[in-house]
Coordinates of C-alpha atoms and ligand atoms in Angstrom, one line a residue:
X396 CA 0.0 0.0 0.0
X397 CA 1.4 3.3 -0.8
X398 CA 1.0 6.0 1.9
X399 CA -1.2 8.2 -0.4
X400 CA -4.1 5.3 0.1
X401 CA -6.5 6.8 2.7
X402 CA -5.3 10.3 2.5
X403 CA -8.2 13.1 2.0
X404 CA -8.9 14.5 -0.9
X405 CA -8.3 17.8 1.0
X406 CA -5.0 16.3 2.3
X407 CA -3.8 15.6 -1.8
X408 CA -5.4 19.0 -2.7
X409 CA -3.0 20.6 -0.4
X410 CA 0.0 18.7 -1.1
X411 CA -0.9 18.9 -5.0
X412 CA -1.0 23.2 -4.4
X413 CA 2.3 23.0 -2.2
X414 CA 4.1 21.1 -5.4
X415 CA 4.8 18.0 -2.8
X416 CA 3.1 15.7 -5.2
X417 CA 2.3 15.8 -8.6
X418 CA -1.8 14.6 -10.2
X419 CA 0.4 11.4 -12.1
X420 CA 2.0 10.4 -8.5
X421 CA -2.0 10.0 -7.4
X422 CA -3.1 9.0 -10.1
X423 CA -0.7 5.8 -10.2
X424 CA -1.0 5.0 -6.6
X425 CA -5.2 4.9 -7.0
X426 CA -4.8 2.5 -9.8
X427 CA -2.2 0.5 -8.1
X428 CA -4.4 0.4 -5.4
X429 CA -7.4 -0.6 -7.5
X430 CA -5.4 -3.3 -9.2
X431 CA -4.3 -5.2 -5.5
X432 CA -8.2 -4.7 -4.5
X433 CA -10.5 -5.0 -7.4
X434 CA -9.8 -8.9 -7.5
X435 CA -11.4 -8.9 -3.8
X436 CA -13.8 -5.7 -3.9
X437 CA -15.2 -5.6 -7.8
X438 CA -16.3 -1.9 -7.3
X439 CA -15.6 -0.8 -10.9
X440 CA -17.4 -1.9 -13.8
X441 CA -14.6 -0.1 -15.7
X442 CA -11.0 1.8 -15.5
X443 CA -9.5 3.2 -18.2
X444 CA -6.5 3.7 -16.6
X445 CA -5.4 5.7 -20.0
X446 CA -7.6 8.2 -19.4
X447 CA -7.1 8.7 -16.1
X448 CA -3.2 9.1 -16.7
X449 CA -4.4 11.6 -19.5
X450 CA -6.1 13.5 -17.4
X451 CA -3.7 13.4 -14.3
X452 CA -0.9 15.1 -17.0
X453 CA -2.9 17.9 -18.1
X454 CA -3.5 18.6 -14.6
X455 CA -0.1 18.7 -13.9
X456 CA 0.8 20.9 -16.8
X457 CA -2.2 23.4 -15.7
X458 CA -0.4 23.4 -12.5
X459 CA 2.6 24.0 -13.6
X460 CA 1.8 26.6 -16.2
X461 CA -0.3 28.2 -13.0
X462 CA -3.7 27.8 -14.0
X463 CA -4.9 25.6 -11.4
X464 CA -8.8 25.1 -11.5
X465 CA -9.3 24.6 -7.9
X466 CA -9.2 22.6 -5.0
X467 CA -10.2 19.3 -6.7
X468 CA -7.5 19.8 -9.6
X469 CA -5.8 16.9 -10.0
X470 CA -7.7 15.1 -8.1
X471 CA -9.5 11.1 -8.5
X472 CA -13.2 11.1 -8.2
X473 CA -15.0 8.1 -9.2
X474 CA -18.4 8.3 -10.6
X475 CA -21.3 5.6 -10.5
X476 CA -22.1 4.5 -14.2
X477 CA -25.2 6.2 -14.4
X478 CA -23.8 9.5 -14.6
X479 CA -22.6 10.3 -17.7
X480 CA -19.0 11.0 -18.7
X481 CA -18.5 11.6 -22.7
X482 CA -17.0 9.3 -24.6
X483 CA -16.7 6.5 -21.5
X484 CA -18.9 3.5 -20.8
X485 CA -22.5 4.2 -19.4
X486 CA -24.0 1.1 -18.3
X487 CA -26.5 1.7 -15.4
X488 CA -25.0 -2.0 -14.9
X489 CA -27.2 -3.2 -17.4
X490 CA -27.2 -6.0 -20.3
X491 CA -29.7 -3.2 -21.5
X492 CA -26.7 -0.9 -22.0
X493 CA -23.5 -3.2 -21.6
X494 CA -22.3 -1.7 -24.5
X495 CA -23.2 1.7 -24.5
X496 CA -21.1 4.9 -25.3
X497 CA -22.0 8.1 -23.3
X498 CA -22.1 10.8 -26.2
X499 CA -21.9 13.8 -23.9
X500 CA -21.1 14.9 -20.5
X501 CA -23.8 14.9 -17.1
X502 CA -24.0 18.6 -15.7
X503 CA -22.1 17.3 -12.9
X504 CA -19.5 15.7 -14.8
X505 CA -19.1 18.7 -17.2
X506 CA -18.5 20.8 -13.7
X507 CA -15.9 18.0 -12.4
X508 CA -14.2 18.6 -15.1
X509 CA -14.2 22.2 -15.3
X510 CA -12.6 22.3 -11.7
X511 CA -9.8 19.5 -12.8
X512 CA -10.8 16.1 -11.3
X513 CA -9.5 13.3 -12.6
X514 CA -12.2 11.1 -13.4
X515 CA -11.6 7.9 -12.3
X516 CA -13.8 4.7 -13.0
X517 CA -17.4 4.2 -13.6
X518 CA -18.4 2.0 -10.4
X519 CA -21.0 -0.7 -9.9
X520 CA -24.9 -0.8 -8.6
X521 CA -27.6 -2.5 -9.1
X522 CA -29.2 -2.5 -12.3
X523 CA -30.7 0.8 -13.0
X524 CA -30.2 2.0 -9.5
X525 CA -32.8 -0.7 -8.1
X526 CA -31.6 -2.3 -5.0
X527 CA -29.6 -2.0 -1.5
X528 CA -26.3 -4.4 -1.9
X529 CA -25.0 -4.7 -5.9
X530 CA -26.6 -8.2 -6.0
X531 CA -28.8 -6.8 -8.9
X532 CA -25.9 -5.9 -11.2
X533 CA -26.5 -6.9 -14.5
X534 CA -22.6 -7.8 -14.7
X535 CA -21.3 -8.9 -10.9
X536 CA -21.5 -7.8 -7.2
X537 CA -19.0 -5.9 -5.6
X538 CA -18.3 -6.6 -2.3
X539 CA -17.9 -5.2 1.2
X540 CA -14.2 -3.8 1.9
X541 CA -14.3 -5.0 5.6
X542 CA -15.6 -8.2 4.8
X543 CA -15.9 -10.0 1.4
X544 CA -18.5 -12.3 2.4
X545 CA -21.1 -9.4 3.1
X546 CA -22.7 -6.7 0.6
X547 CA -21.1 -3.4 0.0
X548 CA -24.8 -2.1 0.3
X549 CA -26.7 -0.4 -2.8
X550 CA -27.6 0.7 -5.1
X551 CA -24.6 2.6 -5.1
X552 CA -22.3 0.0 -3.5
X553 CA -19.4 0.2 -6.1
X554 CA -19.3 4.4 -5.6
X555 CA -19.1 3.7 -1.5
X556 CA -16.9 0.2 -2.1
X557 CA -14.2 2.0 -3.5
X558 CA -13.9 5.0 -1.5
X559 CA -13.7 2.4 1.8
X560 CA -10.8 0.1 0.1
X561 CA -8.7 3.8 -0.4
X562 CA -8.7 2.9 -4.4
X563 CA -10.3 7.0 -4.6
X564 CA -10.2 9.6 -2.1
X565 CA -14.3 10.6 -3.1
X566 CA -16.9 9.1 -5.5
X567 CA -20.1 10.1 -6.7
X568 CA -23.2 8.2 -6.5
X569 CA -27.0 8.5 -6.8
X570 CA -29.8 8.4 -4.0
X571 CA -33.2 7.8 -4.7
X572 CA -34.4 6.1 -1.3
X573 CA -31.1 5.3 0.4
X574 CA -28.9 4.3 -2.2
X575 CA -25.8 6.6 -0.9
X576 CA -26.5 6.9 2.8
X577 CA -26.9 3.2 3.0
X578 CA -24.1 2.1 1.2
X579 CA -21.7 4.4 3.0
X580 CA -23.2 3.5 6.2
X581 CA -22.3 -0.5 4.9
X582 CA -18.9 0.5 4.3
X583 CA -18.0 2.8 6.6
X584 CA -17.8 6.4 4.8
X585 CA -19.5 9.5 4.8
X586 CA -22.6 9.8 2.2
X587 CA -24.6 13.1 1.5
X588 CA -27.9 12.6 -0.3
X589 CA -28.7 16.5 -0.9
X590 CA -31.5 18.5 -1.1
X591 CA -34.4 17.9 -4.2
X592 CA -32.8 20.4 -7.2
X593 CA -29.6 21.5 -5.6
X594 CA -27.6 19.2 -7.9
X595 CA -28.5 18.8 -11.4
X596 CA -30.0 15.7 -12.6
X597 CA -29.1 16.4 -16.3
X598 CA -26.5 13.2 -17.7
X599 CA -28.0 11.0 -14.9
X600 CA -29.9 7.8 -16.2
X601 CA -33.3 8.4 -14.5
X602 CA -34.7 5.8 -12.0
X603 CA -37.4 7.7 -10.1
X604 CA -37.0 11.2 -11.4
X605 CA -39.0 13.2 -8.5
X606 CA -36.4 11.2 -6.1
X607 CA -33.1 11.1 -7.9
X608 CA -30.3 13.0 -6.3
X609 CA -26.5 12.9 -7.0
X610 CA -24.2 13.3 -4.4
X611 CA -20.8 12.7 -2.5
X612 CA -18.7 9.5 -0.4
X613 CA -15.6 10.6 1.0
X614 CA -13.8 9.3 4.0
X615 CA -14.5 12.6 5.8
X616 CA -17.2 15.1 6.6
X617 CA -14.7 18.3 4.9
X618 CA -14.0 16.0 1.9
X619 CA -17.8 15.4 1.5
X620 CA -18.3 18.9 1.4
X621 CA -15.7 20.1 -0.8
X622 CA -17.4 17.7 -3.6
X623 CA -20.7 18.9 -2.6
X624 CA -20.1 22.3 -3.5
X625 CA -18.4 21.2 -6.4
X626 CA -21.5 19.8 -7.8
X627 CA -24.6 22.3 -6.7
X628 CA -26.1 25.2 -8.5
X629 CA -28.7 26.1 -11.1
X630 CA -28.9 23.9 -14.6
X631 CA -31.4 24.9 -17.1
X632 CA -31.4 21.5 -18.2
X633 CA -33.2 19.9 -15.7
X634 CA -36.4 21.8 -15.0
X635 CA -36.4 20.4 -11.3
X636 CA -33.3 22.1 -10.8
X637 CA -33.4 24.9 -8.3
X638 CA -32.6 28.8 -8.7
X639 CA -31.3 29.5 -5.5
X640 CA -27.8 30.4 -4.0
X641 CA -26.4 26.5 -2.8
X642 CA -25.6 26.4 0.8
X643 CA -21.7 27.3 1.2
X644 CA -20.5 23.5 2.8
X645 CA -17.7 23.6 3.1
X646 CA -17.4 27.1 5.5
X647 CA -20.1 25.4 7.4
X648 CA -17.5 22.7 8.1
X649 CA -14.8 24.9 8.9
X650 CA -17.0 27.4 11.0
X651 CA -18.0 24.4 13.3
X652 CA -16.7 24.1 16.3
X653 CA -18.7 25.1 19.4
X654 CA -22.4 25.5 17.5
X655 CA -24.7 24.1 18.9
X656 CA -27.6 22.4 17.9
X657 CA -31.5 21.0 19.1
X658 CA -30.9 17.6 17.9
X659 CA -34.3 16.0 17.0
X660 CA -34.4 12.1 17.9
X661 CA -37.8 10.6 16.1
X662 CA -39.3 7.9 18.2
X663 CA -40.8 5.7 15.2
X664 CA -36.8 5.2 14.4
X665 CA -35.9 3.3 17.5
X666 CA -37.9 0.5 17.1
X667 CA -38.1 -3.3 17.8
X668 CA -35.7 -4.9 14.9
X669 CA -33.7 -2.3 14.7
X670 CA -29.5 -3.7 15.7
X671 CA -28.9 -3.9 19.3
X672 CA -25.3 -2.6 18.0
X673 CA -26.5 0.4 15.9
X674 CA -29.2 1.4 18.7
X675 CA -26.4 1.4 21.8
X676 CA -23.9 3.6 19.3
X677 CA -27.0 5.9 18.1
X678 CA -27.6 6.3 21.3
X679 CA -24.2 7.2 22.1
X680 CA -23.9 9.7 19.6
X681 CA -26.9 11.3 21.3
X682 CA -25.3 11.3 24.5
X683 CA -22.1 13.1 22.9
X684 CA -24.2 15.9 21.4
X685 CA -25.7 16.0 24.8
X686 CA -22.9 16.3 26.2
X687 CA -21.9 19.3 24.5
X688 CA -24.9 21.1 24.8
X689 CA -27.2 20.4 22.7
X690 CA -30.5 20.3 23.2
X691 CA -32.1 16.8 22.4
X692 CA -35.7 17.0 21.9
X693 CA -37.9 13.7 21.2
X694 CA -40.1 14.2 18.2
X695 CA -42.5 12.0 16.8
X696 CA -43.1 11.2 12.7
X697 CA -46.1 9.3 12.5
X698 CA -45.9 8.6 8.9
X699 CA -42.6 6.7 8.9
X700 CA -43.9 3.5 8.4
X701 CA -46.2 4.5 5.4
X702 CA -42.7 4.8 3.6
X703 CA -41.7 1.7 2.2
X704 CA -45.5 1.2 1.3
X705 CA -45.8 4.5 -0.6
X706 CA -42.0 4.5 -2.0
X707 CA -42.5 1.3 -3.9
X708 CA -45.9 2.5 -5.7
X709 CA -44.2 6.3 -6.9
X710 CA -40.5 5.0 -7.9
X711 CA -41.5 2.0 -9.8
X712 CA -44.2 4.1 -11.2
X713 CA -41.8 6.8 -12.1
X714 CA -39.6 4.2 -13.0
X715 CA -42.0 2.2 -15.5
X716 CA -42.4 5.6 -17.4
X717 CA -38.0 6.4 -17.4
X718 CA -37.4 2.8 -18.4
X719 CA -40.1 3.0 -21.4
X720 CA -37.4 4.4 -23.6
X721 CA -35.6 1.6 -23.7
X722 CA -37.3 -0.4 -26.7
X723 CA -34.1 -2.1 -28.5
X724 CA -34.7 0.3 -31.2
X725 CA -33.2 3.6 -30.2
X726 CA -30.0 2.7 -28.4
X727 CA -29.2 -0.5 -25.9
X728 CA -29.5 -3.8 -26.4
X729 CA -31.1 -5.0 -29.5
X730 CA -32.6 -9.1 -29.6
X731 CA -31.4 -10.7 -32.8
X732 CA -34.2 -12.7 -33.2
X733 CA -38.1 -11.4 -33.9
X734 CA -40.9 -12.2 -35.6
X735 CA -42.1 -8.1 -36.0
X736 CA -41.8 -4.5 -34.3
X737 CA -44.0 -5.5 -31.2
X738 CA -41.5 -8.7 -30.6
X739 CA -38.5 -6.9 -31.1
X740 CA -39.9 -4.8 -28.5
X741 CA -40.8 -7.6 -26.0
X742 CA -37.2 -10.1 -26.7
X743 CA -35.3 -6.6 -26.2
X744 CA -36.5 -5.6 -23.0
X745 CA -36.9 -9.5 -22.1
X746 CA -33.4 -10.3 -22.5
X747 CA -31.6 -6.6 -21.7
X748 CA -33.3 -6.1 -17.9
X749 CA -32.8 -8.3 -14.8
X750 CA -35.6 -9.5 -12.8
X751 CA -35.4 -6.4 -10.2
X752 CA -36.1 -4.1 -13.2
X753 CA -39.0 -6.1 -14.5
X754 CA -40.5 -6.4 -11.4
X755 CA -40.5 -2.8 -11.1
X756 CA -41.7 -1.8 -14.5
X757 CA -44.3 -4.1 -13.9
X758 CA -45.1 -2.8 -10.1
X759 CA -45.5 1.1 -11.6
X760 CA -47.2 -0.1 -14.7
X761 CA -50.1 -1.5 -12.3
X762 CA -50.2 1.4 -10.4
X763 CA -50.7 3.1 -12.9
X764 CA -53.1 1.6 -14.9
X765 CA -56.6 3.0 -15.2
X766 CA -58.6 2.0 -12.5
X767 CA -56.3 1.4 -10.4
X768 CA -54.2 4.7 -10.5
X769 CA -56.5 6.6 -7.8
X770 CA -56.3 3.5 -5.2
X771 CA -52.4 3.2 -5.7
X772 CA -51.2 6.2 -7.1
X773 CA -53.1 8.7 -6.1
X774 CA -53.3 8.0 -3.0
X775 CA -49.3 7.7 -2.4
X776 CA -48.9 11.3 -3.7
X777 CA -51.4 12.0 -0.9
X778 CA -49.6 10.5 1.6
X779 CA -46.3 11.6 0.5
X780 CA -47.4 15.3 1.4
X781 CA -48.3 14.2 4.9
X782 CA -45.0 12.7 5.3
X783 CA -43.2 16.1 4.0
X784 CA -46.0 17.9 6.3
X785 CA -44.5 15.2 9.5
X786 CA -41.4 16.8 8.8
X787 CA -42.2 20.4 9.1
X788 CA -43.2 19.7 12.4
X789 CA -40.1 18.2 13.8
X790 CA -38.1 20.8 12.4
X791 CA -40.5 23.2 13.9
X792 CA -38.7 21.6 17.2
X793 CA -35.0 20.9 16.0
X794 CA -32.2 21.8 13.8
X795 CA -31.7 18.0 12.0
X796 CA -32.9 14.8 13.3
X797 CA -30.7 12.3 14.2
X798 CA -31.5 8.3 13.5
X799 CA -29.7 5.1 13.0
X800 CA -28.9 5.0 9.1
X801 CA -30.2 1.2 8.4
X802 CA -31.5 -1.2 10.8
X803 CA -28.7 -3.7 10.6
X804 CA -25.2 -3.4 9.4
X805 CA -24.2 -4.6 6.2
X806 CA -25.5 -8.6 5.7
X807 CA -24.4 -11.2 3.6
X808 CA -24.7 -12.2 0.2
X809 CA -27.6 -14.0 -0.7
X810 CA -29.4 -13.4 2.5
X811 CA -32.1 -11.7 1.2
X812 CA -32.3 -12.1 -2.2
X813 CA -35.0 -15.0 -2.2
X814 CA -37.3 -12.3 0.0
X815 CA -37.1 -8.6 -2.2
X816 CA -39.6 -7.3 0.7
X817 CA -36.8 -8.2 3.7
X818 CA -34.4 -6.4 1.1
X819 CA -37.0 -3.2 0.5
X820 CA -37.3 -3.1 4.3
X821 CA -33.7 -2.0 4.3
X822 CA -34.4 1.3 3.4
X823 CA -36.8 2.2 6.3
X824 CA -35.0 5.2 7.6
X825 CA -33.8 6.1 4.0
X826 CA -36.7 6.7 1.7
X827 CA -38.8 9.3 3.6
X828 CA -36.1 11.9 3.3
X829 CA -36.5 11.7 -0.3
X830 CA -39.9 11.6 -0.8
X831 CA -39.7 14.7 1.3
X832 CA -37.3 16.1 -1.0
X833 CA -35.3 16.6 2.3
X834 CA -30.8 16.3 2.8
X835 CA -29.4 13.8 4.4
X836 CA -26.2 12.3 5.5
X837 CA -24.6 9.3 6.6
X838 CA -21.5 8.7 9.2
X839 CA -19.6 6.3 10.8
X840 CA -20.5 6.0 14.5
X841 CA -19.5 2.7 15.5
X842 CA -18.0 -1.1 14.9
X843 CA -19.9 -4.1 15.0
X844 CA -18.9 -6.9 17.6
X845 CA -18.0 -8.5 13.8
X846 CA -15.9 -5.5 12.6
X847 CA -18.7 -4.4 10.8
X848 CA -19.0 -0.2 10.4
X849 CA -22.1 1.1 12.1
X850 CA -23.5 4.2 10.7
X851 CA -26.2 7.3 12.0
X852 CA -27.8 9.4 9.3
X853 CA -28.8 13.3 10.1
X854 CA -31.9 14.8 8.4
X855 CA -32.4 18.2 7.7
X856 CA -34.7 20.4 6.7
X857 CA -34.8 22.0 3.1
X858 CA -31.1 23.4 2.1
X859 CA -30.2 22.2 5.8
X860 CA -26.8 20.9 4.4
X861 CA -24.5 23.3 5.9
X862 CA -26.4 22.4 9.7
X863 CA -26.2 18.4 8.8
X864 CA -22.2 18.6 7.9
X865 CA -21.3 21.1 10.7
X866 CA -23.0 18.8 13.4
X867 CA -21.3 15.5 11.5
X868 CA -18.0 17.1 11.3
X869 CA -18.0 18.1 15.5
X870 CA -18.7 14.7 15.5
X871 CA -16.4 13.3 13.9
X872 CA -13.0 15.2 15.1
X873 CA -14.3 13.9 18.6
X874 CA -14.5 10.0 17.5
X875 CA -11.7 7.7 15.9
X876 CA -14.4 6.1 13.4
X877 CA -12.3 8.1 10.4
X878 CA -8.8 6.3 11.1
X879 CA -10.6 2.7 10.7
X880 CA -10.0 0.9 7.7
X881 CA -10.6 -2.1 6.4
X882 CA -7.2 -4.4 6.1
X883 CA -7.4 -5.2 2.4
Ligands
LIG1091 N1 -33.0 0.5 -2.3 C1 -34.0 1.3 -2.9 C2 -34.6 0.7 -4.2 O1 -34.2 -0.3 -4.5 C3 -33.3 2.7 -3.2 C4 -32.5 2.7 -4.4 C5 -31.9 4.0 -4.6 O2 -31.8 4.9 -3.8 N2 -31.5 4.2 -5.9 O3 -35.4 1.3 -4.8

């Protein structure tokens, strides 16, 4: 292991500005990294370690030359494959798009690359974004860092996967009811699902586009913010994208120490089922903000169980419409055998998605059907404004809520894949915070008795990032969590 592995992105940034280290010496050590992991961790679909060399030179040359773009020149961020990067595969980890060539850059990428990053890999999921552990990849899991035998989480499990093994220093992924604070919490980072519209969904292959959000793993709190402000800000390509000034993260981070905070603790969260392990080191980080003076204030959201119920009638819906456009005639996978357009339709589709996919498309397609669109659908829309109207409330009481992340740390491989309801009821503490639109982040609090990483997620209200990373990043300088790694 070289000793760049596990340093920040901050800690390259400054020895990148300082002339210490050059973009190339990162570069190489990331991809010699990747290349003693990947055999064990499989977090990349693809690394064109060509490109990333190419990239790493001209940021050395800017640097040289003076015309540094920023903190994050010459720095590795990975991006999960459904956000597109021109020219480079964009797979969605899909038969459906194995062999498909992004032809233009997502918003996000385009604004990576404007500040220098070295883009580096597209990482794994599960097929179009649909899952919590990788084991729907059309191609192959990846696996869990800190223990092979157990699920890296999902849907963005390769984005978290290779930010925990120290092959990147930060990743993007994509949250649309848990799918980057769960997998961080499974592998021991820091994820930030942001607010609705802060970061543009333009370039990102839609799953459930009223719930889609891109956002940042890193290792720390400050690394997770320096990508997040990276990535915010008005796009007039996406028409959900918001025209307002992004919070300023990163100074929230570094303006920290001694705020304090009421610190919201929702009793539907602690329940019976939820990890003995993850309620004692919840708890605990309660007590520490306690501790420092914060108010704790017990709130209650009523709603929380409707989640699950009314997340999986809108984002398959969604999802049945976004998926449409993959007919075999456009772009993706085409069958080679038909008898006329209608079959060529069907054998595409049949043989390009995985069963998690279908049984989505067909879930929304039901819901949506006449007759039975006011019983399902209308009636989840319904709800979902009670749930953001829950919400109001408890931040009527408190600055950010504070809740265990998932109700068990990360589980093994093929223990719930005969049952997709045990794996749906992973996301309980996830998916209301984006059906409300709402930020929310995910930290390391704790070990399992089996080594396992243990995370807490904070929810905030509306463009309540700067709050949720301040109160994280106290956190975290007062715990060791951030010097664990996995021994790969
Ligand atoms: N696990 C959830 C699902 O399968 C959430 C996925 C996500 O956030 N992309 O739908």
């Amino acid at each position: 292991m070289s000793d760049l592995t596990f340093k920040t992105a901050t800690e390259l940034s400054t020895l990148l500005a300082s002339g210490a280290l050059s973009s190339v010496d990162i570069a190489n050590a990331c991809l010699d990294r990747a290349e003693a992991t990947e055999p064990s961790v499989a977090a990349f679909n693809s690394l064109d370690k060509a490109h990333v060399l190419a990239q790493a030179n001209a940021s050395d040359k800017r640097r040289k030359d003076g015309k540094a773009l920023g903190p994050l020149d010459g720095v590795p961020v990975a991006l999960k494959d459904v956000i597109a990067e021109k020219n480079q595969p964009l797979t969605a980890s899909s038969k459906m798009l194995a062999n498909f060539v992004s032809p233009y850059d997502a918003h996000v990428t385009g604004l990576l690359k404007g500040q220098g990053a070295v883009l580096t890999g597209r990482c794994n999921l599960d097929e179009f974004a649909m899952g919590s552990s990788t084991e729907n990849s059309g191609f192959a899991p990846s696996k869990n860092p800190w223990d092979t035998a157990c699920v890296p989480g999902g849907s963005s499990g390769g984005s978290a996967a290779c930010v925990a093994a120290g092959q990147v220093p930060i990743s993007l992924g994509s949250d649309t009811g848990g799918s980057i604070r769960q997998p961080a919490a499974f592998c021991g980072v820091v994820g930030v699902k942001p607010t609705y519209g802060l970061v543009s969904r333009y370039g990102l292959i839609a799953f459930a586009s009223s719930l889609d959000q891109i956002g940042p793993f890193a290792r720390t709190v400050e690394d997770s913010a320096l990508l997040l402000d990276a990535i915010m800000g008005h796009d007039n390509r996406d028409s959900t994208s918001l025209k307002v000034e992004p919070p300023k993260c990163l100074e929230a981070v570094k303006t920290s120490a001694g705020k304090k905070f009421r610190v919201g603790v929702p009793k539907e969260y602690f329940i019976d089922g939820l990890d003995p392990e993850i309620m004692t080191a919840v708890r605990g980080a309660i007590d520490w903000y306690a501790a420092q003076g914060c108010e704790i204030v017990e709130v209650s959201l009523p709603t929380t169980e409707l989640a699950v119920p009314v997340y999986y009638i809108l984002a398959p819906a969604e999802a049945s419409s976004n998926l449409s456009r993959y007919d075999g005639i456009r772009y993706g996978h085409r069958a080679k055998e038909f008898k006329d357009a209608i079959d060529l339709y069907f054998q595409s589709r049949a043989e390009g998605f995985g069963p998690e996919v279908k049984r989505r498309i067909i879930l929304g397609t039901y819901a949506l059907s006449s007759g039975y669109y006011d019983a399902f659908y209308l009636k989840a829309q319904k709800v979902r404004t009670l749930i953001r109207k829950d919400f109001e409330n408890a931040f009527a009481q408190c600055d950010f809520l504070l809740t265990p992340t998932t109700p068990s740390p990360a589980f093994k491989f093929g223990e719930k894949t005969e049952d997709p309801l045990s794996m749906y009821l992973n996301d309980i503490f996830t998916i209301n915070v984006n059906l409300a639109g709402l930020p929310g982040l995910s930290l390391p609090c704790g070990l399992s008795s089996s080594g396992l990483p243990l995370g807490m997620q904070l929810i905030g209200p509306a463009f309540g990032e700067g709050t949720l990373l301040a109160a994280a990043h106290q956190y975290e300088q007062a715990h060791d969590w951030v010097k664990l790694h996995p021994s790969l």
